[in-house]
CSV table of C-alpha atoms and ligand atoms in Angstrom, one decimal:
chain,number,residue,atom,x,y,z
A,1,MET,CA,82.1,106.6,98.6
A,2,GLN,CA,78.4,105.6,98.6
A,3,ALA,CA,79.2,102.1,97.7
A,4,LEU,CA,81.7,101.9,100.4
A,5,PHE,CA,79.1,103.0,102.9
A,6,VAL,CA,76.8,100.2,101.8
A,7,GLU,CA,79.6,97.6,101.7
A,8,ASN,CA,80.8,98.6,105.2
A,9,GLU,CA,77.2,99.0,106.7
A,10,GLY,CA,77.9,102.6,107.3
A,11,MET,CA,74.2,103.6,107.5
A,12,GLN,CA,70.9,102.5,108.9
A,13,CYS,CA,68.2,105.2,108.5
A,14,GLY,CA,70.4,107.4,106.2
A,15,TYR,CA,69.6,110.6,107.8
A,16,CYS,CA,73.2,111.4,108.7
A,17,THR,CA,74.7,109.9,105.6
A,18,PRO,CA,75.0,112.9,103.2
A,19,GLY,CA,76.9,114.9,106.0
A,20,GLN,CA,79.1,111.8,106.7
A,21,ILE,CA,80.0,111.5,103.0
A,22,MET,CA,80.8,115.2,102.6
A,23,SER,CA,82.9,115.2,105.8
A,24,GLY,CA,84.7,112.0,104.4
A,25,ILE,CA,85.5,113.7,101.3
A,26,ALA,CA,86.7,116.8,103.1
A,27,LEU,CA,88.8,114.5,105.4
A,28,LYS,CA,90.7,113.1,102.4
A,29,SER,CA,91.4,116.6,101.1
A,30,GLU,CA,92.6,117.7,104.5
A,31,LEU,CA,95.0,114.7,104.9
A,32,GLU,CA,96.3,115.3,101.3
A,33,ARG,CA,97.1,118.8,102.4
A,34,GLY,CA,98.7,117.7,105.5
A,35,ALA,CA,96.2,119.7,107.7
A,36,PRO,CA,96.4,118.6,111.4
A,37,SER,CA,93.4,118.1,113.6
A,38,ASN,CA,92.9,118.3,117.4
A,39,VAL,CA,94.2,114.8,117.8
A,40,SER,CA,97.2,115.1,115.5
A,41,SER,CA,100.2,114.2,117.8
A,42,ASP,CA,102.8,116.2,115.9
A,43,LEU,CA,101.9,119.5,114.1
A,44,THR,CA,105.2,119.4,112.2
A,45,VAL,CA,104.6,116.4,110.2
A,46,ALA,CA,101.5,115.4,108.0
A,47,PRO,CA,98.9,113.5,110.0
A,48,ARG,CA,98.5,109.9,109.1
A,49,LEU,CA,95.2,108.1,108.7
A,50,SER,CA,94.0,106.5,112.0
A,51,ARG,CA,90.7,105.8,113.6
A,52,ASP,CA,91.2,108.7,116.0
A,53,GLU,CA,91.8,111.1,113.0
A,54,ILE,CA,88.7,109.9,111.3
A,55,LYS,CA,86.6,110.1,114.5
A,56,GLU,CA,87.8,113.7,115.1
A,57,ARG,CA,87.4,114.9,111.6
A,58,LEU,CA,83.8,113.5,111.4
A,59,SER,CA,82.9,114.6,114.9
A,60,GLY,CA,80.5,117.3,113.5
A,61,ASN,CA,78.1,114.6,112.3
A,62,LEU,CA,76.4,112.4,114.8
A,63,CYS,CA,74.7,109.1,113.8
A,64,ARG,CA,71.7,108.6,116.0
A,65,CYS,CA,71.5,105.0,114.6
A,66,GLY,CA,74.9,104.1,116.0
A,67,ALA,CA,76.5,103.1,112.7
A,68,HIS,CA,79.9,104.9,113.5
A,69,ASN,CA,82.0,101.8,113.2
A,70,GLY,CA,80.7,101.1,109.7
A,71,ILE,CA,81.1,104.8,108.9
A,72,ILE,CA,84.7,104.9,109.9
A,73,ASP,CA,85.4,101.7,108.0
A,74,ALA,CA,83.8,103.3,104.9
A,75,VAL,CA,85.8,106.4,105.2
A,76,ALA,CA,89.1,104.6,105.8
A,77,ALA,CA,88.5,102.5,102.8
A,78,TYR,CA,87.7,105.7,100.8
A,79,VAL,CA,90.9,107.4,101.9
A,80,GLY,CA,92.8,104.2,101.2
A,81,GLY,CA,95.4,104.5,103.8
A,82,GLU,CA,96.6,102.1,106.4
A,83,GLU,CA,94.7,102.5,109.7
A,84,GLN,CA,96.7,102.4,112.9
B,101,FES,S1,72.2,106.2,109.8
B,101,FES,FE1,70.6,106.9,111.0
B,101,FES,S2,71.5,108.7,111.9
B,101,FES,FE2,73.1,107.8,110.9
């Protein structure tokens, strides 16, 4: 996960990075369990990886440096699914 943050330019100052990484790991666990989020369109099927799902599940961590696109790319690569 740390290497993916570096590869995808998912950080600048690094202040938010520990929380983003912890949330990314939790996100993968949530998706594996089929836990829906506030943006899941259908609560009867397991949510699929999408940028909206990643944004929602990381929403508790704000990056003041504006590295969100790289953070989302890093987490998507970590989860390893197809983005929609
Ligand atoms: S990298 Fe600086 S706050 Fe996110």
